[in-house]
Amino acid sequence: MHRINATSVGFHNSEGVVFFEQTPAPLVFITAADTDIQTIDAAFSKFPSTFPALRVTNLLQLQNQINIDTYAEQVLEFAQVIILRLLGGRSYWSYGLEVVQEIVERNGTTLIVMPGDDAFDADLITFSTFPINAVNQVWQYFREGGVENIVNAFKYITDTCLSTSFNPPSPQVVPRVGLYRGE
């Protein structure tokens, strides 16, 4: 996983424009949830050594058109799989979703769009180019949460999209209440 190196390059009415210096990778995951990013960071050490490169970006850093366009040109154009986890539906990041859709159509990139919460969003997942039942499976891994489910979600994605053969188990239920002892 490549951590984001952000550089402020200008200011306009006290709002800075921040560009991300991130190299391309076969897998790109974009989310607004810090918990997703933290869990992926914890899961990273459990990925097999042969696991494809992964870039993770906080969607909150991609809020204006210049940031989205620059990130799209430098990173998303080269991805084989783009995974978007959106809170609040498509209107939450409509311009970004439009840009991603253009890249997907032009390059044949696999797109997985799923809700960022527990509520199923049939409209949102229809933006995916991944089969709907497979999007649902990925969403279930993330919905349940936990490091093992996230590791297995990415293994499932790479098996399905990049012809790896990790063969992960189905999403495992993580109790909503109780004491969690991570490994």
Coordinates of N, CA, C and O in Angstrom, one line a residue:
M1 N 0.9 -1.2 0.0 CA 0.0 0.0 0.0 C 0.9 1.2 0.0 O 1.9 1.2 0.6
H2 N 0.5 2.2 -0.7 CA 1.3 3.4 -0.8 C 0.6 4.5 0.0 O -0.6 4.9 -0.2
R3 N 1.3 5.0 1.0 CA 0.7 6.1 1.8 C 0.7 7.4 1.0 O 1.6 7.6 0.2
I4 N -0.3 8.2 1.3 CA -0.4 9.5 0.5 C 0.6 10.5 0.9 O 0.8 10.8 2.1
N5 N 1.3 11.0 -0.1 CA 2.2 12.1 0.2 C 1.6 13.3 -0.5 O 1.5 13.4 -1.7
A6 N 1.1 14.3 0.3 CA 0.4 15.4 -0.2 C 1.3 16.7 -0.1 O 1.9 16.9 0.9
T7 N 1.2 17.4 -1.2 CA 2.0 18.7 -1.2 C 1.0 19.8 -1.6 O 0.3 19.8 -2.6
S8 N 1.0 20.8 -0.7 CA 0.2 22.0 -1.0 C 0.9 22.8 -2.1 O 2.1 23.1 -2.0
V9 N 0.1 23.1 -3.2 CA 0.7 23.8 -4.3 C 0.1 25.2 -4.6 O 0.5 25.8 -5.5
G10 N -0.8 25.6 -3.8 CA -1.4 26.9 -4.0 C -2.6 27.1 -3.1 O -3.1 26.2 -2.5
F11 N -3.0 28.4 -3.1 CA -4.1 28.7 -2.2 C -5.1 29.6 -3.0 O -4.7 30.4 -3.8
H12 N -6.4 29.5 -2.7 CA -7.4 30.3 -3.2 C -8.5 30.5 -2.2 O -9.1 29.6 -1.7
N13 N -8.6 31.7 -1.7 CA -9.6 32.1 -0.7 C -9.4 31.2 0.6 O -10.4 30.6 1.0
S14 N -8.2 31.0 1.0 CA -7.8 30.2 2.2 C -8.1 28.7 2.0 O -7.9 28.0 3.0
E15 N -8.4 28.3 0.8 CA -8.5 26.8 0.6 C -7.4 26.4 -0.3 O -7.1 26.9 -1.4
G16 N -6.6 25.4 0.3 CA -5.4 25.0 -0.5 C -5.8 23.9 -1.5 O -6.7 23.2 -1.3
V17 N -5.0 23.9 -2.6 CA -5.2 22.8 -3.6 C -4.0 21.9 -3.3 O -2.9 22.2 -3.2
V18 N -4.4 20.6 -3.0 CA -3.4 19.6 -2.7 C -3.4 18.5 -3.7 O -4.4 18.0 -4.1
F19 N -2.2 18.3 -4.2 CA -2.0 17.2 -5.2 C -1.4 16.0 -4.5 O -0.5 16.2 -3.7
F20 N -1.7 14.8 -4.9 CA -1.2 13.6 -4.3 C -0.1 13.0 -5.2 O -0.3 12.9 -6.4
E21 N 1.0 12.8 -4.6 CA 2.1 12.1 -5.3 C 2.0 10.6 -5.0 O 2.6 10.1 -4.1
Q22 N 1.2 10.0 -5.9 CA 1.0 8.6 -5.7 C 1.2 7.9 -7.0 O 0.8 8.4 -8.1
T23 N 2.0 6.8 -7.0 CA 2.3 6.1 -8.3 C 1.1 5.2 -8.6 O 0.3 4.8 -7.8
P24 N 0.9 4.9 -9.9 CA -0.1 4.0 -10.3 C 0.1 2.5 -9.7 O 1.2 2.1 -9.4
A25 N -1.0 1.8 -9.7 CA -1.1 0.4 -9.3 C -2.2 -0.3 -9.9 O -3.2 0.4 -10.3
P26 N -2.2 -1.6 -10.0 CA -3.3 -2.3 -10.5 C -4.6 -2.1 -9.7 O -5.7 -2.1 -10.3
L27 N -4.5 -2.0 -8.4 CA -5.7 -1.8 -7.6 C -5.7 -0.4 -6.9 O -4.7 0.0 -6.4
V28 N -6.9 0.3 -7.0 CA -7.0 1.6 -6.4 C -8.3 1.5 -5.6 O -9.4 1.2 -6.1
F29 N -8.2 1.9 -4.3 CA -9.4 1.9 -3.4 C -9.6 3.3 -2.9 O -8.6 4.0 -2.4
I30 N -10.8 3.9 -3.1 CA -11.1 5.2 -2.7 C -12.3 5.2 -1.7 O -13.3 4.6 -2.0
T31 N -12.1 5.8 -0.6 CA -13.1 5.8 0.5 C -13.0 7.1 1.3 O -12.0 7.7 1.3
A32 N -14.1 7.5 1.9 CA -14.1 8.6 2.8 C -14.0 8.2 4.2 O -13.9 9.0 5.1
A33 N -14.0 6.9 4.5 CA -13.9 6.4 5.9 C -12.5 6.1 6.3 O -11.8 5.3 5.8
D34 N -12.1 6.9 7.4 CA -10.8 6.6 7.9 C -10.7 5.2 8.5 O -9.6 4.6 8.4
T35 N -11.8 4.6 8.9 CA -11.7 3.3 9.4 C -11.4 2.3 8.3 O -10.7 1.3 8.6
D36 N -11.9 2.5 7.1 CA -11.5 1.7 6.0 C -10.0 1.7 5.8 O -9.3 0.7 5.6
I37 N -9.5 3.0 5.8 CA -8.0 3.2 5.5 C -7.2 2.5 6.6 O -6.2 1.8 6.3
Q38 N -7.6 2.7 7.8 CA -6.9 2.1 9.0 C -6.9 0.6 8.9 O -5.9 -0.1 9.2
T39 N -8.1 0.0 8.6 CA -8.2 -1.4 8.5 C -7.4 -2.0 7.3 O -6.7 -3.0 7.5
I40 N -7.4 -1.3 6.2 CA -6.5 -1.8 5.1 C -5.1 -1.7 5.5 O -4.3 -2.6 5.1
D41 N -4.7 -0.6 6.2 CA -3.3 -0.5 6.6 C -2.9 -1.7 7.5 O -1.8 -2.3 7.4
A42 N -3.8 -2.1 8.4 CA -3.6 -3.2 9.3 C -3.6 -4.5 8.5 O -2.8 -5.5 8.9
A43 N -4.4 -4.6 7.5 CA -4.5 -5.8 6.7 C -3.3 -6.0 5.8 O -2.9 -7.1 5.4
F44 N -2.6 -4.9 5.4 CA -1.6 -4.9 4.4 C -0.5 -5.9 4.7 O 0.0 -6.7 3.8
S45 N -0.1 -6.1 6.0 CA 1.0 -7.0 6.3 C 0.5 -8.5 6.2 O 1.4 -9.4 6.2
K46 N -0.8 -8.7 6.1 CA -1.3 -10.1 5.9 C -1.5 -10.4 4.4 O -1.9 -11.6 4.1
F47 N -1.3 -9.5 3.5 CA -1.4 -9.8 2.1 C -0.2 -10.7 1.7 O 0.9 -10.5 2.2
P48 N -0.4 -11.7 0.8 CA 0.7 -12.5 0.4 C 1.8 -11.7 -0.3 O 1.4 -10.6 -0.9
S49 N 3.0 -12.1 -0.3 CA 4.1 -11.4 -1.0 C 3.9 -11.2 -2.5 O 4.4 -10.2 -3.0
T50 N 3.1 -12.0 -3.1 CA 2.8 -11.9 -4.5 C 1.6 -11.1 -4.8 O 1.1 -11.0 -6.0
F51 N 1.0 -10.4 -3.8 CA -0.2 -9.6 -4.0 C 0.1 -8.4 -4.8 O 1.1 -7.7 -4.7
P52 N -0.8 -8.1 -5.8 CA -0.6 -6.9 -6.6 C -0.6 -5.6 -5.8 O -1.2 -5.5 -4.7
A53 N 0.1 -4.6 -6.4 CA 0.2 -3.3 -5.7 C -1.2 -2.7 -5.5 O -2.1 -2.8 -6.4
L54 N -1.4 -2.0 -4.4 CA -2.6 -1.4 -4.0 C -2.4 0.1 -3.6 O -1.4 0.4 -2.9
R55 N -3.2 1.0 -4.1 CA -3.2 2.4 -3.7 C -4.5 2.7 -3.0 O -5.6 2.3 -3.5
V56 N -4.4 3.4 -1.9 CA -5.6 3.8 -1.1 C -5.6 5.3 -1.0 O -4.6 5.9 -0.6
T57 N -6.8 5.9 -1.2 CA -6.9 7.3 -1.2 C -8.2 7.7 -0.4 O -9.2 7.1 -0.5
N58 N -8.0 8.7 0.4 CA -9.2 9.3 1.1 C -9.9 10.2 0.2 O -9.4 11.2 -0.3
L59 N -11.2 9.9 -0.1 CA -12.0 10.6 -1.0 C -12.2 12.1 -0.5 O -12.4 13.0 -1.3
L60 N -12.0 12.3 0.8 CA -12.2 13.7 1.3 C -11.1 14.6 0.8 O -11.2 15.8 0.8
Q61 N -10.0 14.0 0.3 CA -8.9 14.8 -0.3 C -9.1 15.0 -1.8 O -8.3 15.7 -2.4
L62 N -10.2 14.4 -2.3 CA -10.5 14.6 -3.7 C -11.8 15.3 -3.9 O -12.8 14.7 -4.4
Q63 N -11.9 16.5 -3.4 CA -13.2 17.2 -3.4 C -13.4 18.2 -4.5 O -14.5 18.7 -4.7
N64 N -12.3 18.7 -5.1 CA -12.5 19.7 -6.2 C -12.1 19.1 -7.5 O -11.3 18.1 -7.6
Q65 N -12.5 19.7 -8.6 CA -12.3 19.1 -9.9 C -10.8 19.0 -10.3 O -10.5 18.0 -10.9
I66 N -10.0 19.9 -9.9 CA -8.6 19.8 -10.3 C -7.9 18.7 -9.6 O -7.1 18.0 -10.2
N67 N -8.3 18.5 -8.3 CA -7.7 17.3 -7.6 C -8.2 16.0 -8.2 O -7.4 15.1 -8.4
I68 N -9.4 15.9 -8.5 CA -10.0 14.7 -9.1 C -9.4 14.4 -10.4 O -8.9 13.3 -10.7
D69 N -9.3 15.5 -11.3 CA -8.7 15.3 -12.6 C -7.3 14.9 -12.6 O -6.8 14.0 -13.3
T70 N -6.5 15.5 -11.7 CA -5.1 15.2 -11.6 C -4.9 13.8 -11.1 O -4.1 13.1 -11.7
Y71 N -5.6 13.4 -10.1 CA -5.5 12.1 -9.5 C -5.9 11.0 -10.6 O -5.3 10.0 -10.8
A72 N -6.9 11.4 -11.3 CA -7.4 10.5 -12.4 C -6.3 10.3 -13.5 O -6.0 9.1 -13.9
E73 N -5.7 11.4 -13.9 CA -4.7 11.3 -14.9 C -3.4 10.6 -14.4 O -2.8 9.8 -15.2
Q74 N -3.0 10.8 -13.2 CA -1.8 10.2 -12.7 C -1.9 8.8 -12.1 O -0.9 8.0 -12.1
V75 N -3.1 8.4 -11.6 CA -3.2 7.1 -11.0 C -4.3 6.3 -11.6 O -4.1 5.1 -12.0
L76 N -5.5 6.8 -11.6 CA -6.7 6.0 -12.0 C -6.6 5.5 -13.5 O -7.1 4.4 -13.8
E77 N -6.0 6.3 -14.4 CA -5.9 5.9 -15.8 C -5.1 4.6 -15.9 O -5.3 3.9 -16.9
F78 N -4.3 4.3 -15.0 CA -3.4 3.1 -15.1 C -3.9 1.9 -14.3 O -3.3 0.8 -14.3
A79 N -5.0 2.1 -13.5 CA -5.5 1.0 -12.7 C -6.2 0.0 -13.5 O -6.8 0.3 -14.5
Q80 N -6.2 -1.3 -13.0 CA -7.0 -2.3 -13.6 C -8.3 -2.5 -12.9 O -9.3 -2.9 -13.5
V81 N -8.3 -2.2 -11.6 CA -9.5 -2.3 -10.8 C -9.6 -1.0 -9.9 O -8.6 -0.7 -9.2
I82 N -10.7 -0.3 -10.0 CA -11.0 0.8 -9.1 C -12.2 0.4 -8.2 O -13.2 0.0 -8.7
I83 N -12.0 0.6 -6.9 CA -13.0 0.3 -5.9 C -13.4 1.6 -5.2 O -12.5 2.3 -4.6
L84 N -14.7 1.9 -5.3 CA -15.2 3.1 -4.6 C -16.1 2.7 -3.5 O -17.1 1.9 -3.8
R85 N -15.9 3.2 -2.4 CA -16.8 3.0 -1.2 C -17.4 4.3 -0.8 O -16.7 5.1 -0.2
L86 N -18.6 4.6 -1.2 CA -19.2 5.9 -1.1 C -20.3 6.0 0.0 O -21.2 5.2 0.0
L87 N -20.1 6.9 0.9 CA -21.1 7.2 1.9 C -22.0 8.2 1.3 O -21.6 9.2 0.6
G88 N -23.3 8.1 1.4 CA -24.3 9.1 0.9 C -24.7 9.0 -0.5 O -25.3 9.9 -1.1
G89 N -24.4 7.9 -1.2 CA -24.8 7.7 -2.5 C -24.0 8.4 -3.6 O -23.0 9.0 -3.3
R90 N -24.4 8.3 -4.8 CA -23.7 8.9 -5.9 C -23.6 10.4 -5.9 O -22.6 10.9 -6.3
S91 N -24.5 11.0 -5.3 CA -24.5 12.5 -5.3 C -23.4 13.0 -4.4 O -22.9 14.2 -4.5
Y92 N -22.9 12.2 -3.5 CA -21.8 12.6 -2.6 C -20.5 12.9 -3.3 O -19.8 13.7 -2.9
W93 N -20.3 12.2 -4.4 CA -19.1 12.4 -5.2 C -19.4 12.3 -6.7 O -18.7 11.6 -7.4
S94 N -20.3 13.1 -7.1 CA -20.9 12.9 -8.5 C -19.8 13.2 -9.6 O -19.7 12.5 -10.5
Y95 N -19.1 14.3 -9.4 CA -18.1 14.6 -10.4 C -17.0 13.5 -10.5 O -16.6 13.0 -11.6
G96 N -16.5 13.1 -9.3 CA -15.5 12.0 -9.3 C -16.0 10.7 -9.9 O -15.3 10.1 -10.7
L97 N -17.3 10.4 -9.7 CA -17.9 9.2 -10.2 C -17.9 9.3 -11.8 O -17.7 8.4 -12.5
E98 N -18.3 10.5 -12.3 CA -18.3 10.7 -13.7 C -16.9 10.5 -14.3 O -16.8 9.9 -15.4
V99 N -15.9 11.1 -13.7 CA -14.5 10.9 -14.2 C -14.1 9.5 -14.2 O -13.6 9.0 -15.2
V100 N -14.4 8.8 -13.1 CA -14.1 7.4 -13.0 C -14.8 6.6 -14.1 O -14.2 5.7 -14.8
Q101 N -16.1 6.9 -14.3 CA -16.8 6.2 -15.4 C -16.2 6.4 -16.8 O -16.2 5.4 -17.6
E102 N -15.8 7.6 -17.0 CA -15.1 7.8 -18.3 C -13.8 7.0 -18.5 O -13.6 6.4 -19.6
I103 N -13.1 6.9 -17.4 CA -11.8 6.1 -17.5 C -12.2 4.6 -17.7 O -11.6 3.9 -18.5
V104 N -13.2 4.2 -17.0 CA -13.6 2.8 -17.1 C -14.1 2.4 -18.5 O -13.7 1.4 -19.1
E105 N -14.9 3.3 -19.1 CA -15.3 3.1 -20.5 C -14.2 3.1 -21.5 O -14.1 2.3 -22.4
R106 N -13.3 4.1 -21.3 CA -12.2 4.2 -22.2 C -11.1 3.1 -22.1 O -10.6 2.6 -23.1
N107 N -10.9 2.6 -20.9 CA -9.8 1.7 -20.7 C -10.2 0.2 -20.4 O -9.4 -0.7 -20.3
G108 N -11.5 0.0 -20.2 CA -12.0 -1.3 -19.8 C -11.7 -1.7 -18.4 O -11.6 -2.9 -18.1
T109 N -11.4 -0.7 -17.6 CA -11.1 -1.0 -16.2 C -12.3 -1.6 -15.4 O -13.4 -1.2 -15.7
T110 N -12.0 -2.4 -14.5 CA -13.1 -3.0 -13.7 C -13.4 -2.0 -12.6 O -12.5 -1.4 -11.9
L111 N -14.7 -1.7 -12.4 CA -15.2 -0.7 -11.4 C -16.1 -1.4 -10.4 O -17.1 -2.1 -10.8
I112 N -15.8 -1.3 -9.1 CA -16.6 -1.8 -8.1 C -17.1 -0.6 -7.3 O -16.2 0.1 -6.7
V113 N -18.4 -0.3 -7.2 CA -18.9 0.8 -6.5 C -19.9 0.2 -5.4 O -20.8 -0.5 -5.8
M114 N -19.6 0.6 -4.2 CA -20.5 0.0 -3.1 C -20.7 1.1 -2.1 O -20.0 2.0 -1.9
P115 N -21.8 0.8 -1.3 CA -22.1 1.8 -0.2 C -21.0 1.8 0.9 O -20.4 0.7 1.1
G116 N -20.9 2.9 1.5 CA -19.9 3.0 2.6 C -20.5 2.7 4.0 O -19.9 3.0 5.0
D117 N -21.7 2.2 4.0 CA -22.4 1.9 5.3 C -23.2 0.6 5.1 O -23.0 -0.2 4.2
D118 N -24.0 0.3 6.1 CA -24.8 -0.9 6.1 C -26.0 -1.0 5.3 O -26.6 -2.0 5.1
A119 N -26.4 0.2 4.7 CA -27.6 0.3 3.9 C -27.3 -0.1 2.4 O -26.5 0.5 1.8
F120 N -28.0 -1.1 1.9 CA -27.9 -1.5 0.5 C -28.3 -0.4 -0.4 O -29.4 0.2 -0.1
D121 N -27.6 -0.1 -1.4 CA -27.9 1.0 -2.3 C -27.9 0.5 -3.7 O -26.9 0.4 -4.4
A122 N -29.1 0.0 -4.2 CA -29.2 -0.6 -5.5 C -28.7 0.3 -6.6 O -28.1 -0.1 -7.6
D123 N -29.1 1.6 -6.5 CA -28.7 2.6 -7.5 C -27.2 2.7 -7.6 O -26.6 2.7 -8.7
L124 N -26.5 2.8 -6.5 CA -25.1 3.0 -6.4 C -24.3 1.8 -7.0 O -23.4 2.0 -7.8
I125 N -24.7 0.6 -6.7 CA -23.9 -0.5 -7.2 C -24.1 -0.7 -8.7 O -23.3 -1.4 -9.3
T126 N -25.1 -0.2 -9.3 CA -25.3 -0.3 -10.7 C -24.2 0.4 -11.5 O -24.1 0.1 -12.7
F127 N -23.5 1.3 -10.9 CA -22.4 1.9 -11.6 C -21.2 1.0 -11.8 O -20.3 1.3 -12.5
S128 N -21.2 -0.1 -11.1 CA -20.1 -1.1 -11.2 C -20.1 -1.8 -12.5 O -21.2 -2.1 -13.1
T129 N -18.9 -2.2 -13.0 CA -18.8 -3.0 -14.2 C -18.6 -4.5 -13.7 O -18.6 -5.4 -14.5
F130 N -18.4 -4.7 -12.5 CA -18.3 -6.0 -11.8 C -19.7 -6.6 -11.7 O -20.6 -5.8 -11.5
P131 N -19.9 -7.9 -11.8 CA -21.2 -8.4 -11.7 C -21.8 -8.1 -10.3 O -21.1 -8.0 -9.3
I132 N -23.1 -7.8 -10.3 CA -23.8 -7.3 -9.1 C -23.6 -8.3 -7.9 O -23.4 -7.8 -6.8
N133 N -23.7 -9.6 -8.2 CA -23.5 -10.5 -7.1 C -22.1 -10.5 -6.5 O -21.9 -10.7 -5.3
A134 N -21.1 -10.2 -7.3 CA -19.8 -10.1 -6.9 C -19.6 -8.8 -6.1 O -18.8 -8.8 -5.1
V135 N -20.2 -7.7 -6.5 CA -20.1 -6.4 -5.8 C -20.7 -6.6 -4.4 O -20.2 -6.2 -3.4
N136 N -21.9 -7.3 -4.4 CA -22.5 -7.6 -3.1 C -21.6 -8.4 -2.2 O -21.5 -8.1 -1.0
Q137 N -20.8 -9.4 -2.7 CA -19.9 -10.2 -1.9 C -18.8 -9.2 -1.3 O -18.5 -9.3 -0.2
V138 N -18.2 -8.4 -2.2 CA -17.2 -7.4 -1.7 C -17.8 -6.5 -0.6 O -17.1 -6.3 0.4
W139 N -19.0 -6.0 -0.9 CA -19.6 -5.1 0.1 C -19.8 -5.9 1.4 O -19.6 -5.3 2.5
Q140 N -20.2 -7.2 1.4 CA -20.4 -7.9 2.6 C -19.1 -8.1 3.4 O -19.1 -8.0 4.6
Y141 N -18.0 -8.3 2.7 CA -16.7 -8.3 3.4 C -16.5 -7.0 4.2 O -16.1 -6.9 5.3
F142 N -16.7 -5.8 3.5 CA -16.5 -4.5 4.1 C -17.5 -4.2 5.1 O -17.2 -3.6 6.2
R143 N -18.7 -4.6 4.9 CA -19.8 -4.4 5.9 C -19.5 -5.1 7.2 O -19.7 -4.5 8.2
E144 N -19.1 -6.3 7.1 CA -18.7 -7.1 8.3 C -17.5 -6.5 9.0 O -17.4 -6.4 10.2
G145 N -16.5 -6.1 8.2 CA -15.3 -5.4 8.7 C -14.3 -6.4 9.3 O -14.5 -7.6 9.2
G146 N -13.4 -5.8 10.0 CA -12.3 -6.6 10.6 C -11.2 -6.9 9.5 O -11.4 -6.9 8.3
V147 N -10.0 -7.0 10.0 CA -8.8 -7.2 9.2 C -8.9 -8.4 8.3 O -8.6 -8.3 7.1
E148 N -9.3 -9.6 8.8 CA -9.4 -10.8 8.0 C -10.4 -10.6 6.8 O -10.1 -11.1 5.7
N149 N -11.6 -10.0 7.1 CA -12.5 -9.8 6.1 C -12.0 -8.9 5.0 O -12.2 -9.1 3.8
I150 N -11.2 -7.9 5.4 CA -10.7 -7.0 4.4 C -9.6 -7.7 3.6 O -9.5 -7.5 2.3
V151 N -8.7 -8.4 4.2 CA -7.7 -9.2 3.5 C -8.5 -10.1 2.4 O -8.1 -10.1 1.3
N152 N -9.5 -10.8 2.9 CA -10.2 -11.7 2.0 C -11.0 -11.0 0.9 O -11.1 -11.5 -0.2
A153 N -11.5 -9.8 1.2 CA -12.1 -9.0 0.2 C -11.2 -8.7 -1.0 O -11.5 -8.8 -2.2
F154 N -10.0 -8.3 -0.7 CA -9.0 -8.0 -1.7 C -8.5 -9.2 -2.4 O -8.3 -9.2 -3.6
K155 N -8.4 -10.3 -1.7 CA -8.1 -11.6 -2.4 C -9.2 -12.0 -3.3 O -8.9 -12.4 -4.5
Y156 N -10.4 -11.8 -2.9 CA -11.6 -12.1 -3.8 C -11.5 -11.2 -5.0 O -11.8 -11.7 -6.2
I157 N -11.3 -9.9 -4.8 CA -11.2 -9.0 -6.0 C -10.1 -9.4 -6.9 O -10.4 -9.5 -8.2
T158 N -8.9 -9.7 -6.4 CA -7.9 -10.1 -7.3 C -8.1 -11.4 -8.0 O -7.7 -11.6 -9.2
D159 N -8.7 -12.3 -7.3 CA -9.0 -13.6 -7.9 C -10.0 -13.4 -9.1 O -9.8 -14.0 -10.2
T160 N -11.0 -12.6 -8.9 CA -12.0 -12.4 -9.9 C -11.6 -11.5 -11.0 O -11.9 -11.7 -12.2
C161 N -10.8 -10.5 -10.7 CA -10.4 -9.5 -11.7 C -9.0 -9.6 -12.3 O -8.8 -9.2 -13.5
L162 N -8.1 -10.2 -11.6 CA -6.7 -10.2 -12.0 C -6.2 -11.6 -12.1 O -5.0 -11.8 -12.2
S163 N -7.1 -12.6 -12.1 CA -6.7 -14.0 -12.3 C -5.7 -14.6 -11.3 O -4.9 -15.4 -11.6
T164 N -5.7 -14.1 -10.0 CA -4.9 -14.7 -9.0 C -5.7 -15.9 -8.5 O -6.9 -16.2 -8.9
S165 N -5.1 -16.7 -7.6 CA -5.8 -17.9 -7.1 C -5.6 -18.0 -5.6 O -5.1 -19.0 -5.1
F166 N -6.0 -16.9 -4.8 CA -5.9 -16.9 -3.4 C -7.0 -17.7 -2.7 O -6.9 -18.2 -1.6
N167 N -8.2 -17.8 -3.4 CA -9.3 -18.6 -2.9 C -9.7 -18.3 -1.5 O -9.7 -19.1 -0.6
P168 N -10.1 -17.0 -1.2 CA -10.5 -16.6 0.2 C -11.8 -17.2 0.6 O -12.7 -17.6 -0.2
P169 N -12.0 -17.4 1.9 CA -13.3 -17.8 2.4 C -14.4 -16.7 2.2 O -14.0 -15.6 2.0
S170 N -15.6 -17.1 2.4 CA -16.7 -16.1 2.3 C -16.6 -15.1 3.5 O -15.9 -15.4 4.5
P171 N -17.3 -14.0 3.4 CA -17.2 -13.0 4.5 C -17.6 -13.7 5.8 O -18.6 -14.4 5.9
Q172 N -16.9 -13.4 6.9 CA -17.1 -13.9 8.2 C -17.9 -12.9 9.0 O -17.5 -11.7 9.0
V173 N -18.9 -13.3 9.8 CA -19.7 -12.4 10.6 C -18.8 -11.9 11.8 O -18.1 -12.7 12.4
V174 N -18.8 -10.6 12.0 CA -18.1 -10.0 13.1 C -19.1 -9.5 14.0 O -20.0 -8.7 13.6
P175 N -19.2 -10.0 15.3 CA -20.2 -9.5 16.2 C -20.2 -8.0 16.3 O -19.1 -7.3 16.3
R176 N -21.4 -7.4 16.4 CA -21.5 -5.9 16.5 C -21.2 -5.4 17.9 O -20.9 -4.3 18.1
V177 N -21.3 -6.3 18.9 CA -21.1 -5.9 20.3 C -20.2 -7.0 20.9 O -20.4 -8.2 20.6
G178 N -19.3 -6.5 21.7 CA -18.4 -7.5 22.3 C -17.0 -7.0 22.3 O -16.6 -5.9 21.9
L179 N -16.1 -7.8 22.8 CA -14.7 -7.5 22.9 C -14.0 -8.1 21.7 O -14.1 -9.3 21.4
Y180 N -13.3 -7.3 21.0 CA -12.6 -7.7 19.8 C -11.1 -7.7 20.1 O -10.5 -6.7 20.5
R181 N -10.5 -8.9 19.9 CA -9.0 -9.0 20.1 C -8.4 -9.2 18.7 O -8.4 -10.4 18.2
G182 N -7.9 -8.2 18.1 CA -7.2 -8.3 16.8 C -5.9 -9.1 17.0 O -5.3 -9.1 18.0
E183 N -5.5 -9.6 15.9 CA -4.2 -10.4 15.9 C -3.0 -9.5 15.8 O -3.0 -8.5 15.3

